[in-house]
PDB file of C-alpha atoms and ligand atoms in Angstrom:
ATOM      1  CA  MET A   1       0.101  -0.007  -0.122  1.00  0.00           C
ATOM      2  CA  LYS A   2       1.261   3.612  -0.741  1.00  0.00           C
ATOM      3  CA  LYS A   3       2.148   5.650   2.184  1.00  0.00           C
ATOM      4  CA  ILE A   4       1.943   9.296   2.631  1.00  0.00           C
ATOM      5  CA  LEU A   5       3.534  11.469   5.332  1.00  0.00           C
ATOM      6  CA  ILE A   6       1.720  14.255   6.625  1.00  0.00           C
ATOM      7  CA  ILE A   7       3.834  16.800   8.305  1.00  0.00           C
ATOM      8  CA  ASN A   8       2.535  19.655  10.417  1.00  0.00           C
ATOM      9  CA  GLY A   9       5.142  22.443  11.569  1.00  0.00           C
ATOM     10  CA  PRO A  10       5.275  24.810  14.484  1.00  0.00           C
ATOM     11  CA  ASN A  11       2.193  25.791  16.447  1.00  0.00           C
ATOM     12  CA  LEU A  12      -0.091  23.399  14.535  1.00  0.00           C
ATOM     13  CA  ASN A  13      -0.392  21.339  17.583  1.00  0.00           C
ATOM     14  CA  LEU A  14      -2.323  24.226  18.931  1.00  0.00           C
ATOM     15  CA  LEU A  15      -5.015  24.090  16.690  1.00  0.00           C
ATOM     16  CA  GLY A  16      -8.461  24.254  18.312  1.00  0.00           C
ATOM     17  CA  THR A  17      -7.560  26.941  20.558  1.00  0.00           C
ATOM     18  CA  ARG A  18      -4.820  28.987  18.375  1.00  0.00           C
ATOM     19  CA  GLN A  19      -6.568  32.018  16.617  1.00  0.00           C
ATOM     20  CA  PRO A  20      -9.809  30.048  15.872  1.00  0.00           C
ATOM     21  CA  GLU A  21     -10.965  33.158  13.679  1.00  0.00           C
ATOM     22  CA  ILE A  22      -8.153  32.319  11.350  1.00  0.00           C
ATOM     23  CA  TYR A  23      -7.431  28.375  11.946  1.00  0.00           C
ATOM     24  CA  GLY A  24     -10.951  27.318  12.830  1.00  0.00           C
ATOM     25  CA  GLN A  25     -12.027  25.090  15.803  1.00  0.00           C
ATOM     26  CA  MET A  26     -10.808  21.739  14.791  1.00  0.00           C
ATOM     27  CA  THR A  27      -7.808  20.252  16.685  1.00  0.00           C
ATOM     28  CA  LEU A  28      -5.126  18.444  14.671  1.00  0.00           C
ATOM     29  CA  LYS A  29      -6.137  15.149  16.219  1.00  0.00           C
ATOM     30  CA  GLU A  30      -9.585  15.679  14.919  1.00  0.00           C
ATOM     31  CA  ILE A  31      -7.927  16.697  11.663  1.00  0.00           C
ATOM     32  CA  GLU A  32      -5.834  13.550  11.706  1.00  0.00           C
ATOM     33  CA  THR A  33      -8.980  11.408  12.132  1.00  0.00           C
ATOM     34  CA  LYS A  34     -10.489  12.681   9.096  1.00  0.00           C
ATOM     35  CA  LEU A  35      -7.527  12.121   7.151  1.00  0.00           C
ATOM     36  CA  LYS A  36      -7.228   8.427   8.508  1.00  0.00           C
ATOM     37  CA  LYS A  37     -10.851   8.175   7.321  1.00  0.00           C
ATOM     38  CA  LEU A  38     -10.280   9.396   3.554  1.00  0.00           C
ATOM     39  CA  ALA A  39      -7.064   7.473   3.409  1.00  0.00           C
ATOM     40  CA  ALA A  40      -9.034   4.302   4.241  1.00  0.00           C
ATOM     41  CA  GLU A  41     -11.472   5.031   1.387  1.00  0.00           C
ATOM     42  CA  LEU A  42      -8.405   6.106  -1.047  1.00  0.00           C
ATOM     43  CA  LYS A  43      -6.835   2.778   0.140  1.00  0.00           C
ATOM     44  CA  VAL A  44      -3.647   4.641   0.840  1.00  0.00           C
ATOM     45  CA  GLU A  45      -1.654   4.631   4.440  1.00  0.00           C
ATOM     46  CA  VAL A  46      -1.017   8.082   6.077  1.00  0.00           C
ATOM     47  CA  CYS A  47       1.420   8.829   8.777  1.00  0.00           C
ATOM     48  CA  PHE A  48       1.260  11.970  10.867  1.00  0.00           C
ATOM     49  CA  PHE A  49       4.358  13.942  11.983  1.00  0.00           C
ATOM     50  CA  GLN A  50       4.099  17.301  14.077  1.00  0.00           C
ATOM     51  CA  SER A  51       6.991  19.136  15.087  1.00  0.00           C
ATOM     52  CA  ASN A  52       7.788  22.636  16.599  1.00  0.00           C
ATOM     53  CA  HIS A  53      11.587  22.258  15.773  1.00  0.00           C
ATOM     54  CA  GLU A  54      12.882  22.793  12.327  1.00  0.00           C
ATOM     55  CA  GLY A  55      15.618  20.194  12.540  1.00  0.00           C
ATOM     56  CA  GLU A  56      13.276  17.502  13.386  1.00  0.00           C
ATOM     57  CA  ILE A  57      11.277  18.212  10.334  1.00  0.00           C
ATOM     58  CA  VAL A  58      14.466  18.357   8.131  1.00  0.00           C
ATOM     59  CA  ASP A  59      15.392  14.965   9.817  1.00  0.00           C
ATOM     60  CA  LYS A  60      11.990  13.343   9.160  1.00  0.00           C
ATOM     61  CA  ILE A  61      11.816  14.300   5.634  1.00  0.00           C
ATOM     62  CA  GLY A  62      15.508  13.215   5.227  1.00  0.00           C
ATOM     63  CA  LYS A  63      14.643   9.764   6.458  1.00  0.00           C
ATOM     64  CA  SER A  64      11.319   9.345   4.408  1.00  0.00           C
ATOM     65  CA  LYS A  65      12.653   8.373   0.969  1.00  0.00           C
ATOM     66  CA  ASP A  66      12.620   4.638   1.404  1.00  0.00           C
ATOM     67  CA  GLU A  67       9.298   4.649   3.532  1.00  0.00           C
ATOM     68  CA  PHE A  68       6.946   6.778   1.847  1.00  0.00           C
ATOM     69  CA  ASN A  69       5.710   7.504  -1.502  1.00  0.00           C
ATOM     70  CA  GLY A  70       4.643  11.349  -0.953  1.00  0.00           C
ATOM     71  CA  ILE A  71       4.476  14.226   1.299  1.00  0.00           C
ATOM     72  CA  ILE A  72       1.779  16.603   2.542  1.00  0.00           C
ATOM     73  CA  ILE A  73       3.211  19.497   4.456  1.00  0.00           C
ATOM     74  CA  ASN A  74       2.031  22.233   6.248  1.00  0.00           C
ATOM     75  CA  PRO A  75       5.442  23.919   7.206  1.00  0.00           C
ATOM     76  CA  ALA A  76       3.529  26.687   9.085  1.00  0.00           C
ATOM     77  CA  ALA A  77       5.830  29.591   9.810  1.00  0.00           C
ATOM     78  CA  TYR A  78       8.908  27.543   8.580  1.00  0.00           C
ATOM     79  CA  THR A  79       7.219  28.280   5.029  1.00  0.00           C
ATOM     80  CA  HIS A  80       8.381  31.892   4.954  1.00  0.00           C
ATOM     81  CA  THR A  81      12.016  31.004   6.441  1.00  0.00           C
ATOM     82  CA  SER A  82      13.269  27.397   5.962  1.00  0.00           C
ATOM     83  CA  VAL A  83      15.721  26.856   3.143  1.00  0.00           C
ATOM     84  CA  ALA A  84      16.524  23.730   5.266  1.00  0.00           C
ATOM     85  CA  ILE A  85      13.071  22.418   4.854  1.00  0.00           C
ATOM     86  CA  ARG A  86      12.950  23.067   1.044  1.00  0.00           C
ATOM     87  CA  ASP A  87      16.549  21.541   0.376  1.00  0.00           C
ATOM     88  CA  ALA A  88      15.138  18.436   2.283  1.00  0.00           C
ATOM     89  CA  ILE A  89      12.264  18.033   0.220  1.00  0.00           C
ATOM     90  CA  SER A  90      14.514  18.566  -3.157  1.00  0.00           C
ATOM     91  CA  ALA A  91      16.697  15.977  -1.629  1.00  0.00           C
ATOM     92  CA  VAL A  92      14.472  12.957  -1.181  1.00  0.00           C
ATOM     93  CA  GLU A  93      12.527  13.851  -4.400  1.00  0.00           C
ATOM     94  CA  LEU A  94       9.365  12.669  -3.012  1.00  0.00           C
ATOM     95  CA  PRO A  95       6.120  14.250  -4.726  1.00  0.00           C
ATOM     96  CA  SER A  96       4.963  16.761  -2.124  1.00  0.00           C
ATOM     97  CA  ILE A  97       2.145  19.137  -1.677  1.00  0.00           C
ATOM     98  CA  GLU A  98       2.368  22.463   0.520  1.00  0.00           C
ATOM     99  CA  VAL A  99      -1.065  23.060   2.702  1.00  0.00           C
ATOM    100  CA  HIS A 100      -2.007  26.322   4.554  1.00  0.00           C
ATOM    101  CA  ILE A 101      -5.212  26.427   6.384  1.00  0.00           C
ATOM    102  CA  SER A 102      -5.458  30.215   5.902  1.00  0.00           C
ATOM    103  CA  ASN A 103      -4.825  32.143   2.655  1.00  0.00           C
ATOM    104  CA  ILE A 104      -1.302  33.364   3.226  1.00  0.00           C
ATOM    105  CA  TYR A 105      -1.833  35.997   0.631  1.00  0.00           C
ATOM    106  CA  SER A 106      -4.587  37.707   2.219  1.00  0.00           C
ATOM    107  CA  ARG A 107      -2.332  38.189   5.430  1.00  0.00           C
ATOM    108  CA  GLU A 108       0.682  40.020   6.303  1.00  0.00           C
ATOM    109  CA  GLN A 109       3.220  40.712   3.699  1.00  0.00           C
ATOM    110  CA  PHE A 110       6.011  38.279   5.309  1.00  0.00           C
ATOM    111  CA  ARG A 111       3.664  35.418   4.897  1.00  0.00           C
ATOM    112  CA  HIS A 112       3.269  35.872   0.961  1.00  0.00           C
ATOM    113  CA  HIS A 113       6.704  34.268   0.176  1.00  0.00           C
ATOM    114  CA  SER A 114       7.115  30.358   0.379  1.00  0.00           C
ATOM    115  CA  PHE A 115      10.715  29.093   0.296  1.00  0.00           C
ATOM    116  CA  ILE A 116       8.661  25.397   0.090  1.00  0.00           C
ATOM    117  CA  ALA A 117       6.126  25.862  -2.879  1.00  0.00           C
ATOM    118  CA  PRO A 118       8.661  25.756  -5.491  1.00  0.00           C
ATOM    119  CA  VAL A 119      10.004  22.442  -4.743  1.00  0.00           C
ATOM    120  CA  CYS A 120       6.150  21.048  -4.398  1.00  0.00           C
ATOM    121  CA  ILE A 121       3.648  19.854  -6.983  1.00  0.00           C
ATOM    122  CA  GLY A 122       1.520  22.632  -5.991  1.00  0.00           C
ATOM    123  CA  GLN A 123       0.298  24.673  -3.039  1.00  0.00           C
ATOM    124  CA  ILE A 124      -3.184  24.877  -1.323  1.00  0.00           C
ATOM    125  CA  ALA A 125      -4.088  27.905   0.881  1.00  0.00           C
ATOM    126  CA  GLY A 126      -7.267  29.510   2.247  1.00  0.00           C
ATOM    127  CA  PHE A 127      -9.604  26.515   2.373  1.00  0.00           C
ATOM    128  CA  GLY A 128      -9.216  25.703   6.107  1.00  0.00           C
ATOM    129  CA  ILE A 129      -8.893  21.912   6.756  1.00  0.00           C
ATOM    130  CA  ASP A 130     -10.325  20.932   3.478  1.00  0.00           C
ATOM    131  CA  GLY A 131      -6.948  21.778   2.003  1.00  0.00           C
ATOM    132  CA  TYR A 132      -5.497  18.662   3.806  1.00  0.00           C
ATOM    133  CA  LEU A 133      -8.125  16.698   2.295  1.00  0.00           C
ATOM    134  CA  PHE A 134      -7.782  17.903  -1.224  1.00  0.00           C
ATOM    135  CA  ALA A 135      -4.130  17.226  -0.961  1.00  0.00           C
ATOM    136  CA  LEU A 136      -4.417  13.872   0.105  1.00  0.00           C
ATOM    137  CA  LYS A 137      -6.977  13.121  -2.901  1.00  0.00           C
ATOM    138  CA  LYS A 138      -4.525  14.706  -5.209  1.00  0.00           C
ATOM    139  CA  ILE A 139      -1.561  12.783  -3.894  1.00  0.00           C
ATOM    140  CA  ALA A 140      -3.222   9.477  -3.813  1.00  0.00           C
ATOM    141  CA  ASP A 141      -4.214  10.271  -7.667  1.00  0.00           C
ATOM    142  CA  LEU A 142      -0.471  11.083  -8.352  1.00  0.00           C
ATOM    143  CA  ILE A 143       1.483   8.240  -6.620  1.00  0.00           C
TER     144      ILE A 143
HETATM  145  C1  DQA B 201      -0.229  28.494   8.107  1.00  0.00           C
HETATM  146  C2  DQA B 201       0.139  30.078   7.773  1.00  0.00           C
HETATM  147  C3  DQA B 201       1.568  30.346   8.155  1.00  0.00           C
HETATM  148  O1  DQA B 201       1.930  32.095   7.877  1.00  0.00           O
HETATM  149  C4  DQA B 201       1.595  30.596   9.638  1.00  0.00           C
HETATM  150  O2  DQA B 201       2.653  30.802  10.287  1.00  0.00           O
HETATM  151  C5  DQA B 201       0.846  28.988  10.256  1.00  0.00           C
HETATM  152  C6  DQA B 201      -0.049  28.541   9.705  1.00  0.00           C
HETATM  153  C7  DQA B 201      -1.669  28.234   7.807  1.00  0.00           C
HETATM  154  O3  DQA B 201      -1.649  26.740   7.928  1.00  0.00           O
HETATM  155  O4  DQA B 201      -2.241  28.989   7.471  1.00  0.00           O
HETATM  156  O5  DQA B 201       1.588  28.567  11.391  1.00  0.00           O
HETATM  157  O6  DQA B 201       0.771  27.409   7.501  1.00  0.00           O
END
């Protein structure tokens, strides 16, 4: 069975209570439950990883080549700062999709640039948690 790694970056462990007017009411656990259900329908396996530490995310991506067939990543604040996460995605050459819950282009200027998007198949932003579900459908089609 194809395996997809779903990575969530810093502060996404706080979903549910973190700025619900921007990120909604759903917790990361609840999002993961929805993704698991969809994965079963799509007949793919999903594995979740959340970290507030850039190096841990880099390590996880770096070790993913042999175990996974694709990556869905919400790099959170590291989207706008991390050359290291971008290089890790480039290095493993796994098809990857970038997801953002909010529309990063309608927010502060510093959120408008993504270091990660150019090394992904595509970016989904602004559709709340549905973005993760769409990304899973797309990546399951592609791998
Ligand atoms: C985010 C957008 C980022 O700018 C922010 O730093 C996050 C969450 C989103 O999902 O909308 O932590 O990635």
